[in-house]
């Protein structure tokens, strides 16, 4: 697995039981400002239902801040948006149409490809874990007397 995929996987968090990426991390990957990314989302809110994107609560922000996850450059009043795999896919389409990122550089295309590979890798690991047999828990009586 390439270093770039590992770096992207380190930007994927589990919040509310879902694997998500934060708006500021995605903005860096797409080489746009976070406010530009969020403006594009706000202009296209109908494309981002709750299973694609949600805004973190103040408590979730506080928990992430205590773990040094959120960036210090974000204003304290702005709560980050979290994007699921489907939200990331929709975001790339929204950014392309609204910001006219049609002439992406080869490096940028590679970053986006790596992002999708990292998400796919994590998704397949989750499926593998679901299918692994779990040890039986409980009291076992000895029937041989």
N, CA, C and O of each residue as an XYZ file, in Angstrom:
580
protein
N       0.852     -1.174      0.000
C       0.000      0.000      0.000
C       0.895      1.234      0.000
O       1.866      1.289      0.755
N       0.586      2.219     -0.831
C       1.452      3.385     -0.952
C       1.326      4.294      0.267
O       0.338      4.252      1.000
N       2.361      5.121      0.461
C       2.378      6.064      1.579
C       1.224      7.053      1.484
O       0.658      7.451      2.502
N       0.873      7.450      0.256
C      -0.213      8.409      0.085
C      -1.537      7.837      0.565
O      -2.333      8.547      1.180
N      -1.778      6.570      0.290
C      -3.027      5.943      0.740
C      -3.045      5.883      2.259
O      -4.079      6.144      2.874
N      -1.925      5.546      2.870
C      -1.840      5.494      4.333
C      -2.092      6.877      4.917
O      -2.791      7.003      5.923
N      -1.534      7.916      4.304
C      -1.755      9.279      4.787
C      -3.233      9.640      4.720
O      -3.764     10.251      5.648
N      -3.892      9.275      3.647
C      -5.318      9.573      3.508
C      -6.124      8.761      4.517
O      -7.078      9.271      5.105
N      -5.746      7.502      4.719
C      -6.465      6.681      5.690
C      -6.373      7.287      7.088
O      -7.284      7.123      7.899
N      -5.277      7.985      7.369
C      -5.127      8.641      8.668
C      -6.056      9.837      8.817
O      -6.225     10.354      9.921
N      -6.658     10.281      7.728
C      -7.602     11.398      7.757
C      -9.050     10.915      7.837
O      -9.977     11.725      7.816
N      -9.242      9.615      7.929
C     -10.583      9.042      8.014
C     -10.866      8.717      9.477
O     -10.108      8.003     10.133
N     -11.975      9.260      9.970
C     -12.344      9.096     11.365
C     -13.669      8.349     11.458
O     -14.457      8.333     10.513
N     -13.898      7.737     12.604
C     -15.195      7.115     12.843
C     -15.972      8.021     13.784
O     -15.597      8.214     14.940
N     -17.062      8.571     13.264
C     -17.926      9.456     14.033
C     -19.358      8.976     13.822
O     -19.778      8.727     12.692
N     -20.094      8.849     14.905
C     -21.476      8.374     14.859
C     -21.584      7.018     14.164
O     -22.587      6.717     13.517
N     -20.545      6.214     14.308
C     -20.550      4.881     13.728
C     -20.300      4.839     12.234
O     -20.492      3.800     11.602
N     -19.872      5.963     11.656
C     -19.603      6.025     10.220
C     -18.165      6.476      9.979
O     -17.616      7.279     10.734
N     -17.569      5.949      8.921
C     -16.251      6.394      8.495
C     -16.430      7.688      7.710
O     -17.152      7.717      6.713
N     -15.776      8.758      8.157
C     -15.950     10.063      7.528
C     -14.620     10.787      7.395
O     -13.624     10.440      8.029
N     -14.646     11.806      6.544
C     -13.515     12.727      6.422
C     -14.038     14.128      6.690
O     -15.168     14.457      6.332
N     -13.206     14.955      7.326
C     -13.609     16.309      7.673
C     -13.416     17.264      6.503
O     -12.562     17.057      5.640
N     -14.229     18.310      6.495
C     -14.190     19.285      5.406
C     -12.811     19.907      5.217
O     -12.385     20.108      4.079
N     -12.109     20.215      6.292
C     -10.796     20.854      6.167
C      -9.768     19.920      5.522
O      -8.927     20.363      4.739
N      -9.839     18.626      5.853
C      -8.917     17.654      5.254
C      -9.227     17.463      3.766
O      -8.321     17.368      2.938
N     -10.517     17.409      3.444
C     -10.908     17.262      2.038
C     -10.520     18.500      1.240
O     -10.097     18.391      0.089
N     -10.662     19.669      1.842
C     -10.284     20.912      1.156
C      -8.801     20.883      0.790
O      -8.418     21.296     -0.305
N      -7.976     20.396      1.706
C      -6.538     20.294      1.409
C      -6.295     19.327      0.250
O      -5.495     19.608     -0.643
N      -6.986     18.192      0.267
C      -6.808     17.210     -0.796
C      -7.259     17.754     -2.148
O      -6.638     17.482     -3.176
N      -8.345     18.524     -2.136
C      -8.860     19.109     -3.382
C      -8.186     20.440     -3.721
O      -8.486     21.061     -4.740
N      -7.282     20.857     -2.858
C      -6.511     22.091     -3.057
C      -7.413     23.317     -3.197
O      -7.227     24.148     -4.086
N      -8.388     23.408     -2.303
C      -9.249     24.580     -2.203
C      -9.317     24.969     -0.731
O      -8.961     24.181      0.144
N      -9.774     26.186     -0.466
C      -9.955     26.613      0.915
C     -11.189     25.915      1.490
O     -12.128     25.594      0.763
N     -11.173     25.687      2.792
C     -12.302     25.030      3.450
C     -13.583     25.821      3.230
O     -14.638     25.236      2.985
N     -13.502     27.142      3.315
C     -14.701     27.964      3.134
C     -15.262     27.813      1.725
O     -16.478     27.856      1.542
N     -14.397     27.637      0.726
C     -14.836     27.443     -0.661
C     -15.553     26.103     -0.789
O     -16.605     26.006     -1.421
N     -14.977     25.087     -0.190
C     -15.604     23.758     -0.202
C     -16.986     23.827      0.455
O     -17.963     23.318     -0.094
N     -17.062     24.454      1.620
C     -18.333     24.541      2.339
C     -19.356     25.397      1.593
O     -20.551     25.108      1.650
N     -18.916     26.431      0.904
C     -19.832     27.242      0.096
C     -20.435     26.398     -1.028
O     -21.631     26.479     -1.305
N     -19.594     25.589     -1.671
C     -20.087     24.714     -2.747
C     -21.125     23.736     -2.201
O     -22.125     23.455     -2.861
N     -20.887     23.222     -1.002
C     -21.837     22.300     -0.380
C     -23.143     23.025     -0.068
O     -24.224     22.506     -0.347
N     -23.050     24.214      0.507
C     -24.259     24.968      0.874
C     -25.091     25.316     -0.353
O     -26.319     25.361     -0.275
N     -24.437     25.563     -1.484
C     -25.174     25.857     -2.714
C     -25.863     24.601     -3.267
O     -26.774     24.701     -4.089
N     -25.429     23.439     -2.818
C     -25.954     22.172     -3.334
C     -26.444     21.265     -2.202
O     -26.265     20.049     -2.264
N     -27.053     21.843     -1.181
C     -27.450     21.069     -0.003
C     -28.356     19.882     -0.323
O     -28.299     18.866      0.370
N     -29.181     19.988     -1.345
C     -30.079     18.886     -1.695
C     -29.315     17.638     -2.122
O     -29.843     16.527     -2.063
N     -28.084     17.826     -2.549
C     -27.261     16.684     -2.976
C     -26.555     15.998     -1.810
O     -25.892     14.978     -1.997
N     -26.697     16.553     -0.616
C     -25.986     16.031      0.550
C     -26.954     15.680      1.677
O     -27.052     16.407      2.665
N     -27.673     14.557      1.526
C     -28.564     14.121      2.614
C     -27.727     13.704      3.830
O     -26.507     13.582      3.727
N     -28.375     13.486      4.978
C     -27.646     13.157      6.209
C     -26.733     11.931      6.117
O     -25.766     11.835      6.873
N     -27.018     10.990      5.206
C     -26.122      9.832      5.093
C     -24.920     10.133      4.197
O     -24.046      9.281      4.039
N     -24.861     11.328      3.610
C     -23.702     11.767      2.829
C     -22.822     12.722      3.626
O     -21.599     12.722      3.483
N     -23.462     13.543      4.473
C     -22.733     14.584      5.183
C     -23.523     15.022      6.410
O     -24.754     15.033      6.396
N     -22.809     15.380      7.467
C     -23.458     15.968      8.635
C     -22.467     16.911      9.304
O     -21.254     16.795      9.129
N     -23.017     17.848     10.077
C     -22.162     18.786     10.791
C     -21.953     18.263     12.200
O     -22.899     17.814     12.847
N     -20.726     18.319     12.673
C     -20.419     17.830     14.005
C     -21.101     18.697     15.048
O     -21.276     19.900     14.854
N     -21.483     18.078     16.151
C     -22.052     18.822     17.263
C     -20.914     19.492     18.028
O     -19.744     19.161     17.834
N     -21.266     20.428     18.889
C     -20.255     21.103     19.707
C     -19.501     20.090     20.570
O     -18.293     20.215     20.773
N     -20.222     19.085     21.076
C     -19.586     18.061     21.906
C     -18.592     17.218     21.088
O     -17.504     16.898     21.568
N     -18.971     16.863     19.859
C     -18.066     16.083     19.003
C     -16.814     16.898     18.665
O     -15.708     16.359     18.623
N     -16.995     18.192     18.427
C     -15.846     19.064     18.144
C     -14.928     19.110     19.357
O     -13.707     19.029     19.227
N     -15.521     19.240     20.530
C     -14.741     19.282     21.765
C     -13.965     17.987     21.964
O     -12.793     18.012     22.340
N     -14.623     16.847     21.711
C     -13.947     15.548     21.836
C     -12.793     15.433     20.854
O     -11.718     14.949     21.209
N     -13.011     15.878     19.613
C     -11.953     15.787     18.608
C     -10.814     16.756     18.928
O      -9.644     16.442     18.708
N     -11.162     17.931     19.445
C     -10.142     18.906     19.811
C      -9.250     18.369     20.916
O      -8.041     18.598     20.919
N      -9.857     17.654     21.853
C      -9.068     17.090     22.948
C      -8.121     15.999     22.457
O      -7.132     15.675     23.114
N      -8.444     15.436     21.282
C      -7.579     14.420     20.684
C      -6.667     15.042     19.621
O      -5.978     14.320     18.900
N      -6.658     16.375     19.519
C      -5.853     17.117     18.544
C      -6.156     16.708     17.110
O      -5.241     16.595     16.293
N      -7.417     16.486     16.795
C      -7.806     16.078     15.449
C      -8.132     17.280     14.586
O      -7.691     17.351     13.439
N      -8.898     18.231     15.116
C      -9.289     19.391     14.316
C      -8.149     20.384     14.254
O      -7.309     20.444     15.153
N      -8.128     21.154     13.197
C      -7.037     22.094     13.016
C      -7.241     23.326     13.872
O      -8.370     23.706     14.180
N      -6.131     23.947     14.252
C      -6.205     25.136     15.087
C      -6.549     26.378     14.271
O      -6.846     27.425     14.847
N      -6.516     26.282     12.939
C      -6.811     27.443     12.111
C      -8.304     27.672     11.942
O      -8.706     28.733     11.464
N      -9.130     26.720     12.316
C     -10.575     26.855     12.177
C     -11.097     27.778     13.275
O     -10.700     27.643     14.432
N     -11.981     28.713     12.929
C     -12.580     29.554     13.973
C     -13.310     28.680     14.986
O     -13.890     27.657     14.623
N     -13.283     29.075     16.239
C     -13.865     28.236     17.285
C     -15.372     28.072     17.124
O     -15.935     27.081     17.587
N     -16.036     29.032     16.472
C     -17.484     28.934     16.325
C     -17.895     28.031     15.160
O     -19.034     27.566     15.114
N     -16.991     27.781     14.230
C     -17.338     26.975     13.049
C     -17.169     25.498     13.361
O     -16.078     25.035     13.695
N     -18.278     24.764     13.246
C     -18.212     23.322     13.449
C     -17.970     22.644     12.108
O     -18.625     22.983     11.122
N     -17.046     21.697     12.050
C     -16.717     21.052     10.776
C     -17.847     20.170     10.256
O     -18.688     19.681     11.011
N     -17.832     19.987      8.951
C     -18.719     19.033      8.307
C     -17.950     17.736      8.127
O     -16.748     17.745      7.859
N     -18.653     16.623      8.277
C     -18.066     15.301      8.083
C     -18.752     14.669      6.876
O     -19.977     14.692      6.763
N     -17.946     14.104      5.976
C     -18.466     13.512      4.738
C     -18.232     12.012      4.742
O     -17.126     11.544      5.010
N     -19.289     11.260      4.440
C     -19.162      9.812      4.292
C     -18.580      9.527      2.904
O     -18.319     10.447      2.129
N     -18.382      8.254      2.606
C     -17.839      7.875      1.295
C     -18.705      8.434      0.163
O     -18.185      8.951     -0.826
N     -20.027      8.326      0.313
C     -20.925      8.852     -0.714
C     -20.829     10.370     -0.797
O     -20.917     10.945     -1.882
N     -20.650     11.012      0.346
C     -20.509     12.464      0.375
C     -19.240     12.929     -0.307
O     -19.239     13.949     -0.996
N     -18.159     12.185     -0.120
C     -16.895     12.524     -0.786
C     -17.068     12.421     -2.296
O     -16.594     13.279     -3.042
N     -17.744     11.374     -2.739
C     -17.975     11.211     -4.178
C     -18.835     12.356     -4.715
O     -18.546     12.899     -5.781
N     -19.875     12.721     -3.994
C     -20.739     13.825     -4.421
C     -19.972     15.144     -4.395
O     -20.155     15.993     -5.267
N     -19.129     15.308     -3.409
C     -18.355     16.539     -3.269
C     -17.452     16.765     -4.465
O     -17.322     17.891     -4.946
N     -16.832     15.706     -4.946
C     -15.947     15.872     -6.099
C     -16.736     16.352     -7.312
O     -16.232     17.149     -8.102
N     -17.954     15.879     -7.463
C     -18.797     16.339     -8.563
C     -19.233     17.781     -8.389
O     -19.262     18.544     -9.354
N     -19.571     18.159     -7.172
C     -20.007     19.524     -6.889
C     -18.855     20.501     -7.100
O     -19.037     21.563     -7.694
N     -17.699     20.148     -6.623
C     -16.551     21.038     -6.790
C     -16.190     21.188     -8.256
O     -15.824     22.277     -8.698
N     -16.289     20.109     -9.013
C     -15.972     20.191    -10.446
C     -16.940     21.126    -11.152
O     -16.521     21.939    -11.975
N     -18.235     21.024    -10.843
C     -19.208     21.840    -11.564
C     -19.231     23.276    -11.056
O     -19.338     24.205    -11.857
N     -19.133     23.479     -9.758
C     -19.272     24.822     -9.215
C     -17.982     25.631     -9.260
O     -18.028     26.856     -9.368
N     -16.869     24.987     -9.182
C     -15.606     25.720     -9.137
C     -14.828     25.506    -10.426
O     -13.727     26.032    -10.584
N     -15.390     24.745    -11.338
C     -14.770     24.478    -12.638
C     -13.361     23.937    -12.479
O     -12.395     24.509    -12.986
N     -13.264     22.831    -11.770
C     -11.977     22.179    -11.582
C     -11.819     21.137    -12.679
O     -11.362     20.024    -12.420
N     -12.193     21.491    -13.898
C     -12.129     20.535    -14.998
C     -10.709     20.253    -15.446
O     -10.419     19.167    -15.947
N      -9.826     21.218    -15.271
C      -8.454     21.022    -15.728
C      -7.553     20.640    -14.558
O      -6.569     21.320    -14.266
N      -7.908     19.539    -13.893
C      -7.111     19.055    -12.777
C      -5.731     18.613    -13.257
O      -5.576     18.038    -14.335
N      -4.752     18.897    -12.432
C      -3.411     18.431    -12.760
C      -3.340     16.922    -12.534
O      -4.196     16.350    -11.859
N      -2.343     16.294    -13.087
C      -2.168     14.843    -12.912
C      -1.957     14.510    -11.437
O      -2.452     13.488    -10.961
N      -1.225     15.362    -10.701
C      -1.022     15.123     -9.273
C      -2.352     15.154     -8.522
O      -2.606     14.322     -7.651
N      -3.184     16.115     -8.869
C      -4.485     16.238     -8.215
C      -5.342     15.014     -8.521
O      -5.997     14.482     -7.625
N      -5.348     14.568     -9.756
C      -6.111     13.366    -10.111
C      -5.604     12.156     -9.319
O      -6.393     11.328     -8.864
N      -4.290     12.065     -9.161
C      -3.714     10.958     -8.398
C      -4.141     11.036     -6.937
O      -4.430     10.007     -6.326
N      -4.186     12.249     -6.364
C      -4.635     12.421     -4.981
C      -6.076     11.940     -4.818
O      -6.399     11.242     -3.858
N      -6.923     12.312     -5.748
C      -8.329     11.904     -5.687
C      -8.450     10.396     -5.844
O      -9.222      9.761     -5.127
N      -7.698      9.816     -6.774
C      -7.706      8.356     -6.938
C      -7.258      7.676     -5.651
O      -7.838      6.670     -5.241
N      -6.222      8.224     -5.011
C      -5.729      7.656     -3.757
C      -6.781      7.755     -2.661
O      -6.905      6.855     -1.830
N      -7.527      8.834     -2.660
C      -8.591      9.009     -1.691
C      -9.625      7.891     -1.837
O     -10.016      7.268     -0.850
N     -10.062      7.644     -3.065
C     -11.043      6.581     -3.295
C     -10.468      5.201     -2.969
O     -11.181      4.346     -2.445
N      -9.202      4.978     -3.268
C      -8.576      3.697     -2.923
C      -8.534      3.493     -1.411
O      -8.797      2.398     -0.914
N      -8.201      4.562     -0.685
C      -8.126      4.465      0.774
C      -9.495      4.148      1.359
O      -9.611      3.306      2.250
N     -10.520      4.809      0.869
C     -11.876      4.562      1.366
C     -12.310      3.138      1.027
O     -12.903      2.455      1.861
N     -12.020      2.695     -0.180
C     -12.384      1.334     -0.583
C     -11.658      0.301      0.274
O     -12.247     -0.709      0.662
N     -10.396      0.546      0.568
C      -9.615     -0.363      1.401
C     -10.232     -0.476      2.792
O     -10.367     -1.577      3.326
N     -10.602      0.645      3.370
C     -11.223      0.616      4.692
C     -12.573     -0.086      4.655
O     -12.906     -0.843      5.567
N     -13.345      0.161      3.614
C     -14.652     -0.486      3.489
C     -14.510     -1.997      3.397
O     -15.281     -2.732      4.014
N     -13.524     -2.470      2.626
C     -13.346     -3.918      2.491
C     -12.882     -4.533      3.808
O     -13.246     -5.665      4.127
N     -12.085     -3.798      4.569
C     -11.661     -4.314      5.875
C     -12.854     -4.449      6.807
O     -12.945     -5.413      7.567
N     -13.770     -3.488      6.755
C     -14.963     -3.563      7.596
C     -15.798     -4.779      7.233
O     -16.299     -5.470      8.120
N     -15.957     -5.053      5.937
C     -16.730     -6.211      5.489
C     -16.075     -7.506      5.951
O     -16.762     -8.435      6.375
N     -14.733     -7.570      5.870
C     -14.025     -8.769      6.315
C     -14.257     -9.009      7.794
O     -14.473    -10.144      8.218
N     -14.214     -7.924      8.593
C     -14.426     -8.065     10.035
C     -15.833     -8.555     10.333
O     -16.032     -9.357     11.245
N     -16.818     -8.077      9.564
C     -18.197     -8.504      9.792
C     -18.355     -9.991      9.550
O     -19.163    -10.637     10.218
N     -17.603    -10.554      8.611
C     -17.732    -11.957      8.230
C     -16.873    -12.898      9.061
O     -17.008    -14.115      8.934
N     -15.993    -12.371      9.908
C     -15.154    -13.220     10.735
C     -16.004    -13.880     11.818
O     -16.865    -13.233     12.414
N     -15.761    -15.175     12.075
C     -16.526    -15.835     13.143
C     -16.143    -15.241     14.497
O     -14.973    -14.979     14.773
N     -17.147    -15.040     15.319
C     -16.910    -14.470     16.635
C     -16.897    -15.588     17.657
O     -17.666    -16.541     17.531
N     -16.044    -15.498     18.667
C     -16.022    -16.542     19.705
C     -17.324    -16.524     20.495
O     -17.910    -15.470     20.740
N     -17.764    -17.730     20.891
C     -18.987    -17.834     21.675
C     -18.717    -17.338     23.090
O     -17.676    -17.610     23.688
N     -19.682    -16.612     23.591
C     -19.559    -16.051     24.934
C     -20.647    -16.677     25.802
O     -21.789    -16.834     25.372
N     -20.275    -17.030     27.022
C     -21.279    -17.569     27.925
C     -20.753    -18.754     28.705
O     -19.616    -19.186     28.519
N     -21.586    -19.265     29.570
C     -21.239    -20.382     30.425
C     -21.485    -21.685     29.698
O     -22.546    -21.887     29.108
N     -20.513    -22.558     29.741
C     -20.661    -23.849     29.076
C     -20.683    -24.929     30.147
O     -19.740    -25.055     30.929
N     -21.756    -25.706     30.183
C     -21.879    -26.749     31.190
C     -21.189    -28.017     30.706
O     -21.222    -28.330     29.516
N     -20.582    -28.727     31.603
C     -19.961    -29.999     31.282
C     -21.045    -31.066     31.391
O     -21.527    -31.338     32.491
N     -21.436    -31.673     30.283
C     -22.525    -32.636     30.244
C     -22.041    -34.069     30.518
O     -22.870    -34.965     30.678
N     -20.721    -34.308     30.577
C     -20.185    -35.648     30.811
C     -19.997    -35.871     32.309
O     -19.042    -35.351     32.886
N     -20.874    -36.621     32.945
C     -20.736    -36.920     34.380
C     -20.695    -38.382     34.623
O     -20.582    -38.815     35.770
